[in-house]
Amino acid sequence: MTFSDTDFEYLMATVIKAASQEILPRFRNLGVGDVSEKTSAIDLVTEADLLTERHIAAALKARFASALVVGEEAYEANKSVVPALADADLAFVIDPVDGTLNFASGLPAFGTILAVVAKGETIAGIIHDPVLGDTVTAMRGAGAYLRRREGQVSRLAVAPVAPLSEMVGSMAWSYMDEPYRSRISANMSKLRMPFSLNCSAYEYWLVASGKIHFIGHAKLMPWDHLAGVLVHQEAGGFTAKFDGTPYRPGETTGGIISAPDEESWRIIRREIVGA
């Protein structure tokens, strides 16, 4: 199954329309019954998550009938879809509202993420900010771009290489098990400034646009990372798992770091992760 520039335009329009219709009207306007816990008080799902995923999934199925569609919320009913990403001819991975805790709290730091996977490789990614209307996009081999609501387009580039003491970075240590949790939280004091928004959509935009130097995560659910890793790579950055191997569709463990270059990645792994 092929995937064209026209298909990519369709995806962008679909994501923007879903965010406009299903997310924005509910931002800072959720009722008590519109929010529920999944696994804990900081792992939430809202009516906006469910309706946005349903909207995007329906549009994908209408255009790509035989493609695999993997949504964060639908995953709970069928967890076999994530391993299937490794071999799918064409697949789409949806995070309808990334940063749901922020969204439910009224903090405008959340986004909609869509990744396109073909034969075990991420070939396109979209990260959309429903509030500002900005969209970060990448197609493999074609660079990463920030597209403003008003139509301006600018190419993204990662931050210049810097010593660890001058870096601004984010590591999602609060979601890690020991010994990583305690070790990484202590080691973050080696930076100029630790930074966290609890939102992969915003973190990948920041690291791909050179606003911060690196980000890192232990839990590798595909809707959080596939699009962002591609965007970061197309902006000139280097991403690998904690053990140095590439991050691939279908993988959910092993931790990753996204840094300006491979040498910076090695320094962060040694000095922050302690691996």
CSV table of C-alpha atoms in Angstrom, one decimal:
chain,number,residue,atom,x,y,z
A,1,MET,CA,0.0,0.0,0.0
A,2,THR,CA,1.4,3.4,-1.0
A,3,PHE,CA,1.3,6.7,1.0
A,4,SER,CA,1.5,10.0,-0.9
A,5,ASP,CA,1.9,13.7,-0.2
A,6,THR,CA,-1.8,14.0,-0.9
A,7,ASP,CA,-2.5,11.4,1.8
A,8,PHE,CA,-0.4,13.4,4.2
A,9,GLU,CA,-2.4,16.5,3.5
A,10,TYR,CA,-5.5,14.5,4.2
A,11,LEU,CA,-4.1,13.4,7.6
A,12,MET,CA,-3.2,17.0,8.5
A,13,ALA,CA,-6.7,18.2,7.7
A,14,THR,CA,-8.3,15.3,9.6
A,15,VAL,CA,-6.2,16.0,12.7
A,16,ILE,CA,-6.9,19.7,12.6
A,17,LYS,CA,-10.7,19.2,12.1
A,18,ALA,CA,-10.9,16.7,14.9
A,19,ALA,CA,-9.1,19.0,17.3
A,20,SER,CA,-11.3,21.9,16.4
A,21,GLN,CA,-14.6,19.9,16.7
A,22,GLU,CA,-13.9,17.6,19.6
A,23,ILE,CA,-11.1,19.0,21.7
A,24,LEU,CA,-11.3,22.8,21.8
A,25,PRO,CA,-15.0,23.1,22.7
A,26,ARG,CA,-14.3,20.9,25.8
A,27,PHE,CA,-11.1,22.6,26.9
A,28,ARG,CA,-11.7,24.2,30.4
A,29,ASN,CA,-15.3,23.1,29.9
A,30,LEU,CA,-15.3,19.5,31.1
A,31,GLY,CA,-18.1,18.3,33.4
A,32,VAL,CA,-17.6,15.9,36.3
A,33,GLY,CA,-18.7,12.9,34.3
A,34,ASP,CA,-16.4,13.8,31.3
A,35,VAL,CA,-13.2,12.7,33.1
A,36,SER,CA,-12.3,9.3,34.5
A,37,GLU,CA,-9.2,7.5,35.8
A,38,LYS,CA,-7.6,4.7,33.8
A,39,THR,CA,-4.8,3.4,36.1
A,40,SER,CA,-4.4,6.2,38.6
A,41,ALA,CA,-5.3,9.8,39.5
A,42,ILE,CA,-2.6,11.1,37.1
A,43,ASP,CA,-3.6,8.7,34.2
A,44,LEU,CA,-6.9,10.1,32.9
A,45,VAL,CA,-9.2,9.8,30.0
A,46,THR,CA,-11.7,12.4,29.0
A,47,GLU,CA,-14.7,12.6,26.6
A,48,ALA,CA,-12.4,14.6,24.3
A,49,ASP,CA,-9.9,11.7,24.1
A,50,LEU,CA,-12.6,9.2,23.2
A,51,LEU,CA,-14.4,11.3,20.6
A,52,THR,CA,-11.2,12.7,19.0
A,53,GLU,CA,-9.8,9.2,18.5
A,54,ARG,CA,-13.1,8.0,17.1
A,55,HIS,CA,-13.3,10.9,14.7
A,56,ILE,CA,-9.7,10.3,13.4
A,57,ALA,CA,-10.0,6.5,13.2
A,58,ALA,CA,-13.2,6.8,11.2
A,59,ALA,CA,-11.5,9.2,8.7
A,60,LEU,CA,-8.5,6.8,8.4
A,61,LYS,CA,-10.7,3.8,7.8
A,62,ALA,CA,-12.7,5.7,5.1
A,63,ARG,CA,-9.5,6.4,3.1
A,64,PHE,CA,-7.2,3.5,4.0
A,65,ALA,CA,-9.7,0.6,4.5
A,66,SER,CA,-7.1,-2.1,4.9
A,67,ALA,CA,-4.6,-0.2,7.1
A,68,LEU,CA,-4.0,-1.0,10.8
A,69,VAL,CA,-5.3,1.7,13.1
A,70,VAL,CA,-3.8,1.9,16.6
A,71,GLY,CA,-5.5,4.3,19.0
A,72,GLU,CA,-4.4,4.9,22.6
A,73,GLU,CA,-7.9,4.5,24.0
A,74,ALA,CA,-8.9,1.5,21.8
A,75,TYR,CA,-5.7,-0.3,22.8
A,76,GLU,CA,-7.2,-1.2,26.1
A,77,ALA,CA,-9.7,-3.5,24.3
A,78,ASN,CA,-7.1,-5.1,22.0
A,79,LYS,CA,-3.4,-5.0,23.0
A,80,SER,CA,-2.3,-7.1,20.2
A,81,VAL,CA,-2.3,-4.1,17.8
A,82,VAL,CA,0.9,-2.7,19.2
A,83,PRO,CA,3.2,-5.7,18.4
A,84,ALA,CA,1.5,-5.8,15.0
A,85,LEU,CA,3.0,-2.5,14.1
A,86,ALA,CA,6.4,-4.2,13.5
A,87,ASP,CA,5.0,-6.0,10.4
A,88,ALA,CA,2.1,-3.9,9.2
A,89,ASP,CA,2.1,-2.9,5.5
A,90,LEU,CA,0.6,0.4,6.5
A,91,ALA,CA,-0.5,1.6,10.0
A,92,PHE,CA,-1.6,4.7,11.7
A,93,VAL,CA,-1.0,5.4,15.4
A,94,ILE,CA,-3.2,8.0,17.2
A,95,ASP,CA,-2.8,9.8,20.5
A,96,PRO,CA,-6.0,11.9,20.5
A,97,VAL,CA,-5.1,14.1,23.5
A,98,ASP,CA,-1.5,13.7,24.6
A,99,GLY,CA,-1.1,15.4,27.9
A,100,THR,CA,-4.6,14.6,29.2
A,101,LEU,CA,-3.7,15.5,32.8
A,102,ASN,CA,-2.8,19.0,31.5
A,103,PHE,CA,-5.9,19.2,29.4
A,104,ALA,CA,-8.2,18.1,32.2
A,105,SER,CA,-6.5,20.6,34.5
A,106,GLY,CA,-7.0,23.5,32.1
A,107,LEU,CA,-3.3,23.9,31.2
A,108,PRO,CA,-2.9,24.6,27.5
A,109,ALA,CA,0.0,22.2,27.0
A,110,PHE,CA,-1.4,19.2,25.2
A,111,GLY,CA,-1.6,18.0,21.6
A,112,THR,CA,-2.9,15.5,19.1
A,113,ILE,CA,-0.3,13.1,17.7
A,114,LEU,CA,-0.5,10.9,14.6
A,115,ALA,CA,2.2,8.6,13.2
A,116,VAL,CA,2.3,6.7,9.9
A,117,VAL,CA,4.1,3.4,9.9
A,118,ALA,CA,5.0,1.2,6.9
A,119,LYS,CA,6.7,-2.2,7.1
A,120,GLY,CA,8.2,-1.5,10.5
A,121,GLU,CA,9.4,2.0,9.8
A,122,THR,CA,7.8,5.4,10.8
A,123,ILE,CA,7.5,7.3,7.6
A,124,ALA,CA,5.5,10.4,8.7
A,125,GLY,CA,4.4,12.2,11.8
A,126,ILE,CA,2.0,15.0,12.8
A,127,ILE,CA,1.9,16.8,16.2
A,128,HIS,CA,-0.9,19.4,16.4
A,129,ASP,CA,-1.5,22.0,19.0
A,130,PRO,CA,-5.3,22.6,19.2
A,131,VAL,CA,-5.1,25.8,21.2
A,132,LEU,CA,-2.5,27.7,19.1
A,133,GLY,CA,-3.4,25.9,15.9
A,134,ASP,CA,0.3,25.1,15.1
A,135,THR,CA,1.2,21.8,13.5
A,136,VAL,CA,4.6,20.1,13.5
A,137,THR,CA,5.1,17.7,10.6
A,138,ALA,CA,7.7,15.3,9.2
A,139,MET,CA,8.0,12.9,6.4
A,140,ARG,CA,11.0,10.6,6.3
A,141,GLY,CA,13.9,12.1,4.4
A,142,ALA,CA,12.1,15.4,3.8
A,143,GLY,CA,12.8,17.4,7.0
A,144,ALA,CA,10.7,18.6,9.9
A,145,TYR,CA,8.5,21.7,9.8
A,146,LEU,CA,6.4,24.0,12.0
A,147,ARG,CA,3.3,25.1,10.2
A,148,ARG,CA,1.5,28.0,11.8
A,149,ARG,CA,-2.3,28.5,11.8
A,150,GLU,CA,-1.9,31.5,9.6
A,151,GLY,CA,0.1,29.6,6.9
A,152,GLN,CA,3.7,30.4,7.7
A,153,VAL,CA,6.0,27.3,7.4
A,154,SER,CA,9.5,27.1,9.0
A,155,ARG,CA,12.0,24.3,9.1
A,156,LEU,CA,13.0,22.9,12.5
A,157,ALA,CA,16.5,22.2,13.7
A,158,VAL,CA,17.7,20.8,17.0
A,159,ALA,CA,19.8,22.8,19.5
A,160,PRO,CA,23.5,23.2,19.0
A,161,VAL,CA,25.7,20.8,21.0
A,162,ALA,CA,26.4,22.1,24.5
A,163,PRO,CA,28.2,20.8,27.6
A,164,LEU,CA,26.0,19.0,30.1
A,165,SER,CA,26.1,21.8,32.6
A,166,GLU,CA,24.6,24.2,30.0
A,167,MET,CA,21.8,21.8,28.8
A,168,VAL,CA,18.1,22.2,29.4
A,169,GLY,CA,16.4,18.8,29.3
A,170,SER,CA,13.5,16.6,30.4
A,171,MET,CA,13.5,13.1,31.7
A,172,ALA,CA,10.2,11.5,32.7
A,173,TRP,CA,11.7,9.9,35.8
A,174,SER,CA,8.5,10.1,37.8
A,175,TYR,CA,7.1,7.2,35.6
A,176,MET,CA,10.3,5.1,36.0
A,177,ASP,CA,10.9,2.1,38.3
A,178,GLU,CA,13.9,1.9,40.7
A,179,PRO,CA,16.8,2.2,40.4
A,180,TYR,CA,16.3,4.6,37.5
A,181,ARG,CA,13.7,6.8,39.4
A,182,SER,CA,16.0,7.9,42.2
A,183,ARG,CA,19.2,7.9,40.2
A,184,ILE,CA,17.9,10.0,37.3
A,185,SER,CA,16.0,12.5,39.5
A,186,ALA,CA,19.2,13.2,41.5
A,187,ASN,CA,21.4,13.4,38.3
A,188,MET,CA,19.1,16.0,36.7
A,189,SER,CA,20.8,18.5,39.1
A,190,LYS,CA,23.8,18.4,36.8
A,191,LEU,CA,21.9,20.3,34.1
A,192,ARG,CA,21.5,24.1,33.7
A,193,MET,CA,17.7,23.5,34.1
A,194,PRO,CA,15.5,20.4,34.3
A,195,PHE,CA,12.3,20.8,32.4
A,196,SER,CA,9.0,18.9,32.2
A,197,LEU,CA,5.6,19.5,30.8
A,198,ASN,CA,4.2,15.9,31.2
A,199,CYS,CA,3.3,16.0,27.5
A,200,SER,CA,5.2,14.2,24.7
A,201,ALA,CA,3.6,16.4,22.0
A,202,TYR,CA,5.1,19.5,23.5
A,203,GLU,CA,8.4,17.9,24.6
A,204,TYR,CA,9.1,16.6,21.0
A,205,TRP,CA,8.2,20.0,19.6
A,206,LEU,CA,10.6,21.7,22.0
A,207,VAL,CA,13.5,19.3,21.4
A,208,ALA,CA,13.1,19.2,17.6
A,209,SER,CA,13.0,23.0,17.4
A,210,GLY,CA,16.1,23.6,19.6
A,211,LYS,CA,14.3,25.1,22.5
A,212,ILE,CA,15.7,22.4,24.8
A,213,HIS,CA,18.6,20.0,24.4
A,214,PHE,CA,17.2,16.5,25.2
A,215,ILE,CA,14.2,14.5,26.4
A,216,GLY,CA,14.1,11.0,27.8
A,217,HIS,CA,11.4,8.4,28.6
A,218,ALA,CA,11.2,4.8,30.0
A,219,LYS,CA,7.8,3.8,28.8
A,220,LEU,CA,7.6,3.6,25.0
A,221,MET,CA,4.0,3.5,24.0
A,222,PRO,CA,3.9,4.1,20.3
A,223,TRP,CA,1.3,6.9,20.3
A,224,ASP,CA,3.6,8.9,22.6
A,225,HIS,CA,6.9,8.5,20.6
A,226,LEU,CA,6.7,7.3,17.0
A,227,ALA,CA,5.8,10.7,15.4
A,228,GLY,CA,8.0,12.7,17.8
A,229,VAL,CA,11.1,10.6,17.3
A,230,LEU,CA,10.8,11.0,13.5
A,231,VAL,CA,10.3,14.7,13.8
A,232,HIS,CA,13.4,15.0,16.0
A,233,GLN,CA,15.5,12.9,13.6
A,234,GLU,CA,14.3,14.9,10.6
A,235,ALA,CA,15.3,18.0,12.5
A,236,GLY,CA,18.9,16.6,12.8
A,237,GLY,CA,18.8,14.9,16.2
A,238,PHE,CA,19.8,11.5,17.4
A,239,THR,CA,17.5,9.1,19.3
A,240,ALA,CA,18.3,5.6,20.7
A,241,LYS,CA,17.1,3.4,23.4
A,242,PHE,CA,19.1,3.2,26.7
A,243,ASP,CA,21.0,0.2,25.4
A,244,GLY,CA,22.0,2.1,22.2
A,245,THR,CA,19.7,0.3,19.8
A,246,PRO,CA,17.3,2.1,17.5
A,247,TYR,CA,13.7,2.6,18.7
A,248,ARG,CA,11.3,0.8,16.4
A,249,PRO,CA,7.5,0.5,16.0
A,250,GLY,CA,6.0,-2.2,18.2
A,251,GLU,CA,8.6,-1.8,21.0
A,252,THR,CA,7.3,-0.6,24.4
A,253,THR,CA,10.3,-1.1,26.8
A,254,GLY,CA,13.9,-0.1,27.1
A,255,GLY,CA,13.8,3.6,27.5
A,256,ILE,CA,14.9,6.3,25.0
A,257,ILE,CA,16.9,9.5,24.9
A,258,SER,CA,16.6,12.1,22.1
A,259,ALA,CA,19.6,14.4,21.9
A,260,PRO,CA,21.2,16.9,19.5
A,261,ASP,CA,23.8,14.3,18.3
A,262,GLU,CA,25.2,10.8,19.2
A,263,GLU,CA,28.0,12.1,21.4
A,264,SER,CA,25.5,14.2,23.4
A,265,TRP,CA,23.3,11.2,23.7
A,266,ARG,CA,26.2,9.2,25.1
A,267,ILE,CA,27.0,11.9,27.7
A,268,ILE,CA,23.3,12.0,28.8
A,269,ARG,CA,23.1,8.3,29.0
A,270,ARG,CA,26.2,8.1,31.2
A,271,GLU,CA,25.7,11.2,33.4
A,272,ILE,CA,21.9,11.3,33.7
A,273,VAL,CA,20.6,7.7,33.2
A,274,GLY,CA,23.7,6.1,34.6
A,275,ALA,CA,23.7,3.3,32.0
